[in-house]
Tab-separated table of C-alpha atoms in Angstrom:
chain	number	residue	atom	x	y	z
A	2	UNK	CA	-15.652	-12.003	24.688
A	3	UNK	CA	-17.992	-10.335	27.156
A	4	UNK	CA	-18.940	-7.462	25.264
A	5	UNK	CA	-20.666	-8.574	21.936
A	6	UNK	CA	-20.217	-5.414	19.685
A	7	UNK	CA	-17.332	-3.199	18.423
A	8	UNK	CA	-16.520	0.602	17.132
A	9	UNK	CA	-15.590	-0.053	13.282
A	10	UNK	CA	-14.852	2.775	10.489
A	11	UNK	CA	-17.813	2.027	7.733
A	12	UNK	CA	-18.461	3.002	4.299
A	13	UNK	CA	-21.711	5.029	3.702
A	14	UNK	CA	-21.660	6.390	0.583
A	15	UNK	CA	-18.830	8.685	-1.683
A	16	UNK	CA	-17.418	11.047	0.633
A	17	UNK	CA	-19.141	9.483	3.374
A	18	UNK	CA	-17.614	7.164	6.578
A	19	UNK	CA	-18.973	6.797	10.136
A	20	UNK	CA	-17.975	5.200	13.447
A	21	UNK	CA	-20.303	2.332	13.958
A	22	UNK	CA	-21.222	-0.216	16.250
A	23	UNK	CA	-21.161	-3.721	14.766
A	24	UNK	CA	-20.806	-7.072	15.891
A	25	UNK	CA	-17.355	-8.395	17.309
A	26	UNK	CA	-15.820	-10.754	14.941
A	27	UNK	CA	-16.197	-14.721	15.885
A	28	UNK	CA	-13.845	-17.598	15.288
A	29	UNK	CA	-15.440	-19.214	12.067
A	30	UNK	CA	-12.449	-21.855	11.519
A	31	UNK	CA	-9.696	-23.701	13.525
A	32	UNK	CA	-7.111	-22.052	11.589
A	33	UNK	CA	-8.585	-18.680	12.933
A	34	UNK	CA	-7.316	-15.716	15.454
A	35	UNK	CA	-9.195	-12.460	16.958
A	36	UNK	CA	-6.993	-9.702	16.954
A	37	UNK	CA	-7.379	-6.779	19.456
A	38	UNK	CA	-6.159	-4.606	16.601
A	39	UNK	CA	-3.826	-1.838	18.376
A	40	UNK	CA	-3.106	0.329	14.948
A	41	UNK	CA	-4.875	0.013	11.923
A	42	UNK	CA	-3.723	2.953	8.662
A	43	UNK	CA	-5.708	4.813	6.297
A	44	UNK	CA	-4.226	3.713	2.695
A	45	UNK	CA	-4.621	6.206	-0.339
A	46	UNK	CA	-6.309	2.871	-1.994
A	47	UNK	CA	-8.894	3.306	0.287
A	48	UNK	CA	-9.922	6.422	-1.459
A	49	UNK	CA	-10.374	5.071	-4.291
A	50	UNK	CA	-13.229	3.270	-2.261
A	51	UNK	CA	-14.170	6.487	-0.435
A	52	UNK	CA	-14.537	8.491	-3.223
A	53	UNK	CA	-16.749	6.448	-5.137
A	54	UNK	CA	-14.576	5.355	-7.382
A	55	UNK	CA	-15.432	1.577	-6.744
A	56	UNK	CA	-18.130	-0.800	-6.298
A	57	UNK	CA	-17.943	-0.587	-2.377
A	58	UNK	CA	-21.345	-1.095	-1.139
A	59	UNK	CA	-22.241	0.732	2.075
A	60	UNK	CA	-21.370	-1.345	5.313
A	61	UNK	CA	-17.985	-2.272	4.578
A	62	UNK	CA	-15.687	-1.552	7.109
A	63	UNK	CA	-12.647	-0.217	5.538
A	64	UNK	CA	-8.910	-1.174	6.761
A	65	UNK	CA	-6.143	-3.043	5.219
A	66	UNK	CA	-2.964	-2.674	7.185
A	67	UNK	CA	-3.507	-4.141	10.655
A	68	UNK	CA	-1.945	-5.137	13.547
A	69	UNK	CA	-2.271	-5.841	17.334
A	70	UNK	CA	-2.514	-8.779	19.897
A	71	UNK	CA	-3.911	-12.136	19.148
A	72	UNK	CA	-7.074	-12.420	21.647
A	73	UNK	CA	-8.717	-15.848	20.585
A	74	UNK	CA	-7.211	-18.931	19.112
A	75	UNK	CA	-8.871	-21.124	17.178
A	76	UNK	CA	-8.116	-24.874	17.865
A	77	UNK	CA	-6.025	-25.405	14.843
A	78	UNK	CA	-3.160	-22.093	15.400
A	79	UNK	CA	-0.503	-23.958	16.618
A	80	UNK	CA	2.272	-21.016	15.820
A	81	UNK	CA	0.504	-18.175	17.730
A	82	UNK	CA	-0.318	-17.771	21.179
A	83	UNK	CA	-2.587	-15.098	23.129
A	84	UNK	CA	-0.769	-12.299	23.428
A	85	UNK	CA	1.323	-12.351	20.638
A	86	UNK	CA	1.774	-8.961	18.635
A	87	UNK	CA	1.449	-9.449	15.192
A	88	UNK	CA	1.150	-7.503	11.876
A	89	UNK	CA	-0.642	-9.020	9.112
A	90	UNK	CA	0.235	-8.638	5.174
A	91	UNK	CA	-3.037	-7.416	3.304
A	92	UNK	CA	-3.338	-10.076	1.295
A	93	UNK	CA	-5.532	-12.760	2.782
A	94	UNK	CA	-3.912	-15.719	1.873
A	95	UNK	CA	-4.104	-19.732	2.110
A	96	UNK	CA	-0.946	-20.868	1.914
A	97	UNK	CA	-1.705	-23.831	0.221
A	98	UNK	CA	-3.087	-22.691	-3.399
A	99	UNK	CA	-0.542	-23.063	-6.790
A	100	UNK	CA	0.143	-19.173	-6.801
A	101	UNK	CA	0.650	-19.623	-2.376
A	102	UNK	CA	3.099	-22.704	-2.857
A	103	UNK	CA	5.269	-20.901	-5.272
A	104	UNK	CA	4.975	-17.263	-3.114
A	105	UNK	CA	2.588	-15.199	-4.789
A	106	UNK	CA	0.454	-14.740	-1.780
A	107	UNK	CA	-1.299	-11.680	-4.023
A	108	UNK	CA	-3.040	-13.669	-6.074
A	109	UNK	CA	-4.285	-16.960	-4.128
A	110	UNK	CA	-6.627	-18.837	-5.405
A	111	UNK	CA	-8.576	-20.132	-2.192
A	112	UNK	CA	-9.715	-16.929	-0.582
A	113	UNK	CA	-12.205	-15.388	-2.693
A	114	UNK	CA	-13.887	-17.157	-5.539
A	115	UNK	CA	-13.468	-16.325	-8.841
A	116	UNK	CA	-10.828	-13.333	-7.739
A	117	UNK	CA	-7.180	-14.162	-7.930
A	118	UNK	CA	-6.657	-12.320	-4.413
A	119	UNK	CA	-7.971	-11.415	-0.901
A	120	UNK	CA	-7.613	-8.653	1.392
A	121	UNK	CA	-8.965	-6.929	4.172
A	122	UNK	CA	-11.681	-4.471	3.552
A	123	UNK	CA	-11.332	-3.948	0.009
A	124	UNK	CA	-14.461	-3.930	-2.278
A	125	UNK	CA	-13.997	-7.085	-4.751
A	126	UNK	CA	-11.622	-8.717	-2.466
A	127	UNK	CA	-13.538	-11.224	-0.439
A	128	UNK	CA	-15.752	-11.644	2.805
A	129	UNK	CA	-13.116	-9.966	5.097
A	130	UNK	CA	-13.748	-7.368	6.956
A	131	UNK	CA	-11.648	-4.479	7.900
A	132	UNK	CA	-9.076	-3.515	11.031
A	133	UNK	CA	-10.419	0.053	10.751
A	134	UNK	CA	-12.134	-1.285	13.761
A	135	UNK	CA	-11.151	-2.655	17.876
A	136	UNK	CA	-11.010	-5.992	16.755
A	137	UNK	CA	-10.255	-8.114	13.483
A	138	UNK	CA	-11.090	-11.637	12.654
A	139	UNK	CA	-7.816	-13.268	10.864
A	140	UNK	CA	-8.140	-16.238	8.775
A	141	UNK	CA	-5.507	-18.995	7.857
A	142	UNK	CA	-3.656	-17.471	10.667
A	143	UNK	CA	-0.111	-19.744	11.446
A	144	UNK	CA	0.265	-18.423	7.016
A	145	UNK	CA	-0.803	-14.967	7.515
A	146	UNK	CA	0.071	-13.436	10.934
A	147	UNK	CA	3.876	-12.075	11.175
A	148	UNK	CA	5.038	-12.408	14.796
A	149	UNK	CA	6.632	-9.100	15.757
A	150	UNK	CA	8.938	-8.332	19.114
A	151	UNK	CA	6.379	-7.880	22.219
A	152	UNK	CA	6.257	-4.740	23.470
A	153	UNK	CA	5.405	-1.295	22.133
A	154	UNK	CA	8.216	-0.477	20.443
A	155	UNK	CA	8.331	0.609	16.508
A	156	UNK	CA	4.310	0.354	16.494
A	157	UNK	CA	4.296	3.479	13.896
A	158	UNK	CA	6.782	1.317	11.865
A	159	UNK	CA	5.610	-2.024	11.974
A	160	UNK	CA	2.331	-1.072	10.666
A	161	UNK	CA	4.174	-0.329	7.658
A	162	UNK	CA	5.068	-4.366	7.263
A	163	UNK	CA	1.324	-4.572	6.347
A	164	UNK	CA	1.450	-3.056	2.434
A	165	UNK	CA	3.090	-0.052	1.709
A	166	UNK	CA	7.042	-0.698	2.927
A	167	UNK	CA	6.998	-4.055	1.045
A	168	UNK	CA	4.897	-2.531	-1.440
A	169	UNK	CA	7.366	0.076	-2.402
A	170	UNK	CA	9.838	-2.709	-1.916
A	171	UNK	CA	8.170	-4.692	-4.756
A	172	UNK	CA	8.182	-1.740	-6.740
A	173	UNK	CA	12.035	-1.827	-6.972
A	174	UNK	CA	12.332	-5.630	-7.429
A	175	UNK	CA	9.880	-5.747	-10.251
A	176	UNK	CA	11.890	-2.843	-12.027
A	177	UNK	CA	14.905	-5.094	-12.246
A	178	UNK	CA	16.504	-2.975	-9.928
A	179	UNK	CA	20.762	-3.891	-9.134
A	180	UNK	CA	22.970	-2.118	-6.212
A	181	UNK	CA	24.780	0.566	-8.231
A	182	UNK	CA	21.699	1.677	-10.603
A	183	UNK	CA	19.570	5.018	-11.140
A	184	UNK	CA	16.108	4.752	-10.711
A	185	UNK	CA	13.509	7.309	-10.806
A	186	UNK	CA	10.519	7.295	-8.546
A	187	UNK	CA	6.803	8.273	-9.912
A	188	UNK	CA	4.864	9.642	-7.263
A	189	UNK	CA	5.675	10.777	-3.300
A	190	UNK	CA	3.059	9.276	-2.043
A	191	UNK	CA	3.531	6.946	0.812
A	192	UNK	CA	4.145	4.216	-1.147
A	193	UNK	CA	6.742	6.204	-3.396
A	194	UNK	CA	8.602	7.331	-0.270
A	195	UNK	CA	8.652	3.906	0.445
A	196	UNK	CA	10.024	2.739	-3.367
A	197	UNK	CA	12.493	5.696	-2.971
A	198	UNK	CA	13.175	4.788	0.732
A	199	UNK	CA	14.010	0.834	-0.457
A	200	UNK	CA	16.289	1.894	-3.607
A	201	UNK	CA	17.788	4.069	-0.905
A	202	UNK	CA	18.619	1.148	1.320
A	203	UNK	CA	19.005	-1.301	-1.212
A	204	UNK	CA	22.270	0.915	-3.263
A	205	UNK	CA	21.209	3.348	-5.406
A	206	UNK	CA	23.421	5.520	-7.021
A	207	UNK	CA	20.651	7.987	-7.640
A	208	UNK	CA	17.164	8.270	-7.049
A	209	UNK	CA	14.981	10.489	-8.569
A	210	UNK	CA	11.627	10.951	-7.112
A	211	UNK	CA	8.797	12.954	-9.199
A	212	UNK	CA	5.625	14.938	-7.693
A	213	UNK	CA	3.989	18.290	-7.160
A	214	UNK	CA	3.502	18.499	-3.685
A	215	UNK	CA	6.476	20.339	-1.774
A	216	UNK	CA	6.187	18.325	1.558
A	217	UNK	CA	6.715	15.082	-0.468
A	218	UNK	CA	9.431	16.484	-2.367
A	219	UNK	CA	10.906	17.745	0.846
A	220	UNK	CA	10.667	14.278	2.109
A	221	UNK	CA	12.289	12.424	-0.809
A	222	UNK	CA	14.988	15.376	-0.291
A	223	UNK	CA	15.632	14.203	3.542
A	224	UNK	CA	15.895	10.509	3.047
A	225	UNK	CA	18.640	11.471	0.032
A	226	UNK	CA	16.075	11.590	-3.365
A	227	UNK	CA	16.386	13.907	-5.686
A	228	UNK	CA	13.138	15.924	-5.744
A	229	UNK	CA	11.702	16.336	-9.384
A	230	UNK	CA	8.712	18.859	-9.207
A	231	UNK	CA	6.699	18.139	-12.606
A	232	UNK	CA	4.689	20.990	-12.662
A	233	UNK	CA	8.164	23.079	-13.095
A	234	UNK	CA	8.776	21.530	-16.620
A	235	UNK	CA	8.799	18.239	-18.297
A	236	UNK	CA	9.557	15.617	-15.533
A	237	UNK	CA	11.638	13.207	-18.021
A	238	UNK	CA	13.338	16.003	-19.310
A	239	UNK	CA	14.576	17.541	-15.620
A	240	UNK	CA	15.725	13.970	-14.465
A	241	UNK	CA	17.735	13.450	-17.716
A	242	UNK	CA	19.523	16.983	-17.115
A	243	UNK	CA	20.097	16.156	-13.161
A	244	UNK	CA	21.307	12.348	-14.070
A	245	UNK	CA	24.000	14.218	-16.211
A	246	UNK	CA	22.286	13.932	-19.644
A	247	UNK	CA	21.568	9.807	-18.919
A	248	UNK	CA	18.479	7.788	-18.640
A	249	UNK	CA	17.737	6.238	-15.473
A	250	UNK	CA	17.939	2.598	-15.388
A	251	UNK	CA	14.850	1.885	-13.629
A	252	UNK	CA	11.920	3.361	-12.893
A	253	UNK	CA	8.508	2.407	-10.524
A	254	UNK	CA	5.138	3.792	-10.783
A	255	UNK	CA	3.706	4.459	-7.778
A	256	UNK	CA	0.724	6.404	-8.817
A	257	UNK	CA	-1.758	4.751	-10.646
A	258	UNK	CA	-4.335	5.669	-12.606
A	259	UNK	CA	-5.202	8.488	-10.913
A	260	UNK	CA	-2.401	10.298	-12.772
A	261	UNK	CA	-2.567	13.852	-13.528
A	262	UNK	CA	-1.644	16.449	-16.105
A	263	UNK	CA	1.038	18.858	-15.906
A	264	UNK	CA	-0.909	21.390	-14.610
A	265	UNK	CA	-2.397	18.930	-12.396
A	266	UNK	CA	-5.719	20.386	-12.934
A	267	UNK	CA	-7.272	16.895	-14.961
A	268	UNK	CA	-6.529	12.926	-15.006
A	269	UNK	CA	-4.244	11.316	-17.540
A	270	UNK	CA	-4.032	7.635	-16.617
A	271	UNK	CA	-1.224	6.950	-18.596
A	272	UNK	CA	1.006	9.778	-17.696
A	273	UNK	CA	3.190	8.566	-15.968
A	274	UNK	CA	3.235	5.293	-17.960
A	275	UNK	CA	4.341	7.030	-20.777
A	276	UNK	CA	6.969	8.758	-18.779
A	277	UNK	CA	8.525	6.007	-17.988
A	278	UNK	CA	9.055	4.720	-21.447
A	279	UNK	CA	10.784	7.698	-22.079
A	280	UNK	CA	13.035	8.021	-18.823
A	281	UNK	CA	14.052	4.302	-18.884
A	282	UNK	CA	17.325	3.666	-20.941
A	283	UNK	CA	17.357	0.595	-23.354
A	284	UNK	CA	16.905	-2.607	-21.754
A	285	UNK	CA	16.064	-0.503	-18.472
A	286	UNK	CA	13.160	-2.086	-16.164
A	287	UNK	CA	9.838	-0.718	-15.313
A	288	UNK	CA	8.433	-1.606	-11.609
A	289	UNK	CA	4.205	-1.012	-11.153
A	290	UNK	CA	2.862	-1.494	-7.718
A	291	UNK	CA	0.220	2.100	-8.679
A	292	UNK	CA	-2.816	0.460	-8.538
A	293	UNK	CA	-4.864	-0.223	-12.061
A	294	UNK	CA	-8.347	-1.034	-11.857
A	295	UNK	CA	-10.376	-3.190	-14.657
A	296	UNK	CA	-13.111	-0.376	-14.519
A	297	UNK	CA	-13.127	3.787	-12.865
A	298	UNK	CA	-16.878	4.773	-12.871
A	299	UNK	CA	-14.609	8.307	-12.350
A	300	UNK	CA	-12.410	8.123	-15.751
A	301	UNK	CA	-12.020	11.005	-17.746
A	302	UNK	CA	-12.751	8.659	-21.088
A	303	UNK	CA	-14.765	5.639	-22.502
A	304	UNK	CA	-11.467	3.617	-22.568
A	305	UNK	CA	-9.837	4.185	-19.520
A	306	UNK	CA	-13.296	3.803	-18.081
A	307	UNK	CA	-12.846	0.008	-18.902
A	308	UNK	CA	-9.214	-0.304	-17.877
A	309	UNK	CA	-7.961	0.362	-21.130
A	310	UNK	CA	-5.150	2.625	-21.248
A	311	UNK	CA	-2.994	3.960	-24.496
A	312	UNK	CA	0.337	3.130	-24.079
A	313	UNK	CA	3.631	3.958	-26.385
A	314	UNK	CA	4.133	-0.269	-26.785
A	315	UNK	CA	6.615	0.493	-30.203
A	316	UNK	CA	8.669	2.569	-28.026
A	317	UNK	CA	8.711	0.074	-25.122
A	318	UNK	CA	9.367	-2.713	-27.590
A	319	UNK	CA	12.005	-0.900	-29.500
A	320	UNK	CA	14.084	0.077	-25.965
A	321	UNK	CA	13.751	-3.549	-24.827
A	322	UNK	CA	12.286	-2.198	-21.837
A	323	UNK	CA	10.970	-4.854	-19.376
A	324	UNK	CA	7.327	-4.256	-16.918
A	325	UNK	CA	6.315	-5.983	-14.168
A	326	UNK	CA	3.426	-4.829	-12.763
A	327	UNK	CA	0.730	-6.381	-9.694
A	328	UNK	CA	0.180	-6.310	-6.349
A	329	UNK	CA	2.619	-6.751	-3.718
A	330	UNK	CA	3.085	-9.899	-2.309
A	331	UNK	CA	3.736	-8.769	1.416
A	332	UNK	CA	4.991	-12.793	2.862
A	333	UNK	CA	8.115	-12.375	0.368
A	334	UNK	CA	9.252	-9.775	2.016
A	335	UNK	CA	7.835	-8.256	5.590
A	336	UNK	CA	9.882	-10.830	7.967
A	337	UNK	CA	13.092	-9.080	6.274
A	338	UNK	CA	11.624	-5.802	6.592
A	339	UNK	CA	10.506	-6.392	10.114
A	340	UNK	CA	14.094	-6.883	11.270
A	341	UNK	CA	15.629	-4.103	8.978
A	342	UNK	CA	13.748	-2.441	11.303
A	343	UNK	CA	14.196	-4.264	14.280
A	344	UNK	CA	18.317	-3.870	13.845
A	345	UNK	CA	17.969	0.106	13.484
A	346	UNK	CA	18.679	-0.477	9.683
A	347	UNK	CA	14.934	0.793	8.601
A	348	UNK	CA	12.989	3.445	10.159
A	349	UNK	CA	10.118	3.983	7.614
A	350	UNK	CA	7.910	5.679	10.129
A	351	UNK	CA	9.151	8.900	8.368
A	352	UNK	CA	6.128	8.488	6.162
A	353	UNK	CA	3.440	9.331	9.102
A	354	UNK	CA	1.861	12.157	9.636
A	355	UNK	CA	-0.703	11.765	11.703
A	356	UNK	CA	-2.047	8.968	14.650
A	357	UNK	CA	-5.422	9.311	15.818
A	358	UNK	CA	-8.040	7.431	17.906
A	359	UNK	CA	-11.069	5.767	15.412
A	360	UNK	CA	-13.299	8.716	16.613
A	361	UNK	CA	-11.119	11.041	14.311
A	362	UNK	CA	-11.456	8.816	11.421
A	363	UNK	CA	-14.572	10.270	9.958
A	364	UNK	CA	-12.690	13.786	9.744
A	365	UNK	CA	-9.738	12.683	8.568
A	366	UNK	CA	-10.488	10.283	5.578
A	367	UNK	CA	-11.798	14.113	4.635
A	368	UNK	CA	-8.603	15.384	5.067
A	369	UNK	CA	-6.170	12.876	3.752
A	370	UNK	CA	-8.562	13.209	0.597
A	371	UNK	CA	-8.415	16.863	0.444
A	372	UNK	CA	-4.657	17.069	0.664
A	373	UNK	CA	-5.011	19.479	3.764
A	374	UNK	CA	-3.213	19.893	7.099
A	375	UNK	CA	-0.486	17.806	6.013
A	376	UNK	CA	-2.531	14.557	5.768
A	377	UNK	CA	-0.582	11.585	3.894
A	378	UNK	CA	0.035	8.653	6.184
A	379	UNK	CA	-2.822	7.999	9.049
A	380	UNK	CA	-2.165	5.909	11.231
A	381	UNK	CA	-5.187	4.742	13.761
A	382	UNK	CA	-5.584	3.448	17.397
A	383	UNK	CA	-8.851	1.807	17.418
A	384	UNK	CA	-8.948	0.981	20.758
A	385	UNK	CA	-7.452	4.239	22.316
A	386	UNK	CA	-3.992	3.675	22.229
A	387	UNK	CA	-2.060	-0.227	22.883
């Protein structure tokens, strides 16, 4: 590449990101690709990060959901060619460790000693940097590069293939969930849209989905959700009345444990947890993609501090309630996804709010984190548009 330096988002500090120059990314292996990275998206995990909530040390160039055109092939791609548009899952994967072989690219082995798990610009989660940035170095590439339809068409979409429409996906599978069932939906976030969205598409008879913030609600109410405001009474108790005095089958966190209080004023990490104990009929299933962290510097308590959070277990054993929790493991299911969308059957793009060039970055990781201006899904153009 002629020029040897890139603009990339980096971390600073809490609160604190800046447009840098830094060196382009290299081929290191055979089995790697350059991408020119065409959109990149600001995830509300990368908060966590941003906020301080982590062990991010300054440098790291945030950016997990990527996408754009391969640029450089290293001698051993033999699926990809330059100029191939691609979307890559977060996880950084191997495709040859036990938990690869058998599909669970979240957790490989081979990418990041003594972590069950890789990904792109996430403190903790190997040597990768992030696509928050013009280019993007992608290892193990033939595994982890999804080839997409050339073109420009569906960019805002297909950016969603790289965590949160398969991670609300997962959400719904690991609840148990069957065509036919309720299921209520924690959170209307992006990724709870997305849950919501996929128990939408996949049959639901209802879906409930619970928050506070009336543009979220209002978007659960336009994709067919029923919106559940918590701070208007006892969420469990509204979704019983509205499901016709019934339990919901399933349910999904998609929260976290950043979970708030009814009055949304203080954390509660197990909230929502405890919610869905009570929400989830006997034998029901509980789905968690929310992210839960072995340690929050920013806990409200010694316990939860440590990642250890109280949780009704009698009840849960006493319902026969089944949990599935972990990350999403994008390969098993973004090639579906990709041509839900392709087909006109998925349109998950709803989700975005904003697309920017990387020189609005710095302003609106602010923003997204404030909750202001109608800030919940940024996508970015690192280069200036594709």
């Amino acid at each position: 590449m002629a020029n040897s330096t890139m603009k990339a988002l980096n971390y600073k500090g809490p609160f604190q990101v800046k447009v840098e120059d830094v060196d382009k990314p290299q081929l290191e292996h055979p089995d790697d690709i350059i991408v020119r990275v065409t959109t990149a998206a600001i995830c509300g995990s990368d908060l966590h990060m941003y906020e301080g909530r982590t062990a991010a040390e300054p440098g790291i160039t945030f950016g997990h959901e990527n996408m754009g055109i391969v640029e450089e092939l290293g001698a051993g791609v033999t699926l990809l060619q330059k100029g191939d548009r691609v979307v890559m899952p977060f996880n950084v994967a191997d495709g040859r460790c036990r938990n690869c072989e058998e599909g669970r690219t979240a957790f490989c082995t081979g990418v990041n000693p003594g972590f069950a798990g890789g990904a792109y610009g996430y403190v903790a989660m190997g040597p990768y940097r992030g696509g928050q940035a013009q280019y993007i170095r992608v290892p193990y590439a033939d595994f982890n590069a999804l080839k997409l339809p050339a073109g420009k068409e569906h960019e805002a979409d297909f950016i969603l293939l790289a965590d949160i429409f398969p991670t609300g996906w997962h959400g719904v599978e690991r609840s148990g969930f069957q065509p036919g069932e309720t299921i209520a939906v924690f959170g209307a976030g992006p990724v709870g849209l997305m849950a919501a969205y996929s128990a939408v598409l996949r049959g639901a008879s209802r879906v409930f989905v619970v928050d506070r913030v009336p543009e979220r609600l209002q978007a659960a109410e336009k994709i067919g959700c029923i919106p559940v405001d918590f701070t208007k009474g006892d969420a469990v108790d509204q979704i019983v009345e509205k499901n016709g005095g019934d339990m919901v089958d399933r349910s999904v966190d998609a929260v976290g444990y950043q979970a708030v209080d009814k009055g949304g004023s203080s954390e509660q990490p197990n909230v929502v947890l405890e919610n869905m104990i009570r929400v989830t009929r006997a034998c029901g299933g509980l789905g968690i993609p929310g992210l839960y962290v072995p340690s929050d510097p920013g806990a409200p308590d010694d316990a939860s501090a440590k990642g250890m959070i109280s949780l009704s277990f009698g009840k849960l054993f006493e319902k026969g309630l089944s949990l599935a929790t972990g990350q999403c493991n994008v390969k098993k299911y973004n090639r579906y996804l990709r041509d839900l969308i392709v087909s006109g059957k998925a349109k998950p793009s709803f989700v975005v709010s904003h697309e920017i060039g990387l020189d609005d970055a710095e302003a609106a990781y602010d923003k997204f984190d404030r909750r202001v201006d109608g800030y919940t899904k940024v996508i970015i153009h690192p280069n200036g548009g594709f």
